[in-house]
């Protein structure tokens, strides 16, 4: 298995895997978001607000792990306000339970640690046990509003 950072040449595969991830997590594919995904990956990778690590075998991406960077106002526990948000953790079904997601999680958390960022994520039911095993804790208190 080859692990590397994704580049613009990977956007098509990243977009396909993102759609598979959303469906596997229970979202209905109610519309085509290919254009939005291409735009997002293109601008975020170019602008440095996203780093994606990929696992590939024979030139095919079989798993991904992403890290988005943003900044909130400083707090007492995070004086710089820097946040790394883990996203796009997805492994194709036939490659699961082989340690690939664990390796990708290690790579993205190492990246966040190098930047001294606080790390957040929203865990799917499928990924929760991996995150807990790695040391992540539930952080209650998040609320959302769909507008």
CSV table of C-alpha atoms in Angstrom, one decimal:
chain,number,residue,atom,x,y,z
A,1,UNK,CA,0.0,0.0,0.0
A,2,UNK,CA,1.3,3.4,-0.9
A,3,UNK,CA,0.5,6.4,1.3
A,4,UNK,CA,0.9,10.0,-0.1
A,5,UNK,CA,-0.7,13.4,-0.1
A,6,UNK,CA,-3.3,13.9,-2.8
A,7,UNK,CA,-2.8,16.5,-5.6
A,8,UNK,CA,-5.1,18.0,-8.2
A,9,UNK,CA,-4.6,15.0,-10.4
A,10,UNK,CA,-6.6,13.0,-7.7
A,11,UNK,CA,-9.7,15.2,-7.6
A,12,UNK,CA,-11.9,12.9,-9.8
A,13,UNK,CA,-11.1,9.9,-7.5
A,14,UNK,CA,-11.5,12.0,-4.3
A,15,UNK,CA,-14.9,13.2,-5.5
A,16,UNK,CA,-16.1,9.6,-6.3
A,17,UNK,CA,-15.0,8.4,-2.9
A,18,UNK,CA,-16.6,11.3,-1.1
A,19,UNK,CA,-19.9,10.4,-2.8
A,20,UNK,CA,-19.5,6.8,-1.8
A,21,UNK,CA,-18.7,7.8,1.8
A,22,UNK,CA,-21.9,10.0,2.0
A,23,UNK,CA,-24.1,7.2,0.7
A,24,UNK,CA,-22.4,4.6,3.0
A,25,UNK,CA,-23.1,6.9,6.0
A,26,UNK,CA,-26.8,7.1,5.1
A,27,UNK,CA,-27.2,10.1,2.8
A,28,UNK,CA,-29.5,9.9,-0.1
A,29,UNK,CA,-27.9,10.8,-3.4
A,30,UNK,CA,-30.8,13.3,-4.2
A,31,UNK,CA,-28.7,15.4,-6.6
A,32,UNK,CA,-25.5,15.4,-8.5
A,33,UNK,CA,-22.8,17.2,-6.5
A,34,UNK,CA,-19.9,16.4,-8.8
A,35,UNK,CA,-19.3,20.0,-9.8
A,36,UNK,CA,-19.4,21.2,-6.3
A,37,UNK,CA,-17.0,18.5,-5.2
A,38,UNK,CA,-14.6,19.3,-8.0
A,39,UNK,CA,-14.7,23.0,-7.2
A,40,UNK,CA,-14.2,22.3,-3.4
A,41,UNK,CA,-11.2,20.0,-3.8
A,42,UNK,CA,-9.6,22.2,-6.5
A,43,UNK,CA,-9.8,25.4,-4.4
A,44,UNK,CA,-9.1,23.8,-1.0
A,45,UNK,CA,-6.1,21.8,-2.1
A,46,UNK,CA,-4.8,24.8,-4.0
A,47,UNK,CA,-5.4,27.2,-1.2
A,48,UNK,CA,-3.9,25.0,1.5
A,49,UNK,CA,-7.1,24.8,3.6
A,50,UNK,CA,-7.3,21.0,3.0
A,51,UNK,CA,-4.7,18.3,2.9
A,52,UNK,CA,-5.8,14.8,1.9
A,53,UNK,CA,-3.8,11.8,2.5
A,54,UNK,CA,-4.6,8.8,0.3
A,55,UNK,CA,-3.8,5.1,0.3
A,56,UNK,CA,-3.4,3.7,-3.2
A,57,UNK,CA,-2.9,0.3,-4.7
A,58,UNK,CA,-1.9,-0.1,-8.3
A,59,UNK,CA,-2.7,3.6,-9.0
A,60,UNK,CA,-6.2,3.4,-7.5
A,61,UNK,CA,-7.1,5.4,-4.4
A,62,UNK,CA,-8.7,2.9,-2.0
A,63,UNK,CA,-8.9,5.1,1.1
A,64,UNK,CA,-8.7,8.8,2.1
A,65,UNK,CA,-8.2,10.9,5.1
A,66,UNK,CA,-8.5,14.7,5.0
A,67,UNK,CA,-7.6,17.6,7.3
A,68,UNK,CA,-9.2,21.0,6.9
A,69,UNK,CA,-7.6,24.0,8.5
A,70,UNK,CA,-9.5,27.1,9.9
A,71,UNK,CA,-9.2,29.6,12.7
A,72,UNK,CA,-11.6,30.6,15.5
A,73,UNK,CA,-11.2,33.5,17.9
A,74,UNK,CA,-8.6,32.6,20.6
A,75,UNK,CA,-9.7,30.9,23.7
A,76,UNK,CA,-8.0,30.1,27.0
A,77,UNK,CA,-7.5,26.5,25.9
A,78,UNK,CA,-6.6,27.4,22.3
A,79,UNK,CA,-4.8,30.8,22.3
A,80,UNK,CA,-4.1,30.7,18.6
A,81,UNK,CA,-7.6,29.6,17.7
A,82,UNK,CA,-6.2,27.2,15.1
A,83,UNK,CA,-8.4,24.2,14.4
A,84,UNK,CA,-7.8,21.1,12.3
A,85,UNK,CA,-10.9,19.2,11.3
A,86,UNK,CA,-10.6,15.6,10.2
A,87,UNK,CA,-12.8,14.8,7.3
A,88,UNK,CA,-13.2,12.4,4.4
A,89,UNK,CA,-12.0,9.4,6.4
A,90,UNK,CA,-13.2,6.7,4.0
A,91,UNK,CA,-12.0,3.2,3.0
A,92,UNK,CA,-13.5,1.2,0.2
A,93,UNK,CA,-15.3,-1.8,1.7
A,94,UNK,CA,-13.0,-4.5,0.3
A,95,UNK,CA,-10.0,-2.8,2.0
A,96,UNK,CA,-11.5,-2.3,5.5
A,97,UNK,CA,-10.1,-4.0,8.6
A,98,UNK,CA,-6.5,-4.0,7.2
A,99,UNK,CA,-5.1,-1.1,9.2
A,100,UNK,CA,-5.4,1.4,6.3
A,101,UNK,CA,-7.7,3.9,8.1
A,102,UNK,CA,-5.5,3.7,11.2
A,103,UNK,CA,-2.5,4.6,9.2
A,104,UNK,CA,-4.3,7.5,7.5
A,105,UNK,CA,-5.6,8.8,10.8
A,106,UNK,CA,-2.0,8.7,12.1
A,107,UNK,CA,-0.8,10.7,9.1
A,108,UNK,CA,-3.5,13.4,9.5
A,109,UNK,CA,-3.1,13.7,13.3
A,110,UNK,CA,0.7,14.0,12.8
A,111,UNK,CA,0.1,16.8,10.3
A,112,UNK,CA,-2.2,18.6,12.8
A,113,UNK,CA,0.4,18.1,15.6
A,114,UNK,CA,3.1,19.7,13.5
A,115,UNK,CA,0.9,22.8,13.2
A,116,UNK,CA,0.0,22.7,16.9
A,117,UNK,CA,-3.7,22.7,16.1
A,118,UNK,CA,-6.6,21.5,18.1
A,119,UNK,CA,-8.2,18.5,16.3
A,120,UNK,CA,-12.0,18.0,15.8
A,121,UNK,CA,-14.1,15.6,13.9
A,122,UNK,CA,-17.6,14.2,13.6
A,123,UNK,CA,-17.5,10.4,13.8
A,124,UNK,CA,-19.7,8.2,11.7
A,125,UNK,CA,-21.0,5.1,13.4
A,126,UNK,CA,-18.5,3.1,11.3
A,127,UNK,CA,-15.5,5.2,12.4
A,128,UNK,CA,-16.3,5.8,16.0
A,129,UNK,CA,-14.4,2.8,17.4
A,130,UNK,CA,-11.2,3.7,15.5
A,131,UNK,CA,-11.3,7.3,16.9
A,132,UNK,CA,-12.0,6.1,20.5
A,133,UNK,CA,-9.1,3.5,20.2
A,134,UNK,CA,-6.8,6.4,19.0
A,135,UNK,CA,-7.7,8.5,22.0
A,136,UNK,CA,-10.5,10.8,20.8
A,137,UNK,CA,-13.1,11.7,23.3
A,138,UNK,CA,-16.8,12.7,22.8
A,139,UNK,CA,-17.2,16.4,23.0
A,140,UNK,CA,-20.8,17.1,23.7
A,141,UNK,CA,-22.3,20.6,23.2
A,142,UNK,CA,-22.2,20.9,19.4
A,143,UNK,CA,-25.4,22.1,17.9
A,144,UNK,CA,-26.4,22.6,14.3
A,145,UNK,CA,-29.1,24.5,12.4
A,146,UNK,CA,-29.9,23.7,8.7
A,147,UNK,CA,-30.9,26.8,6.9
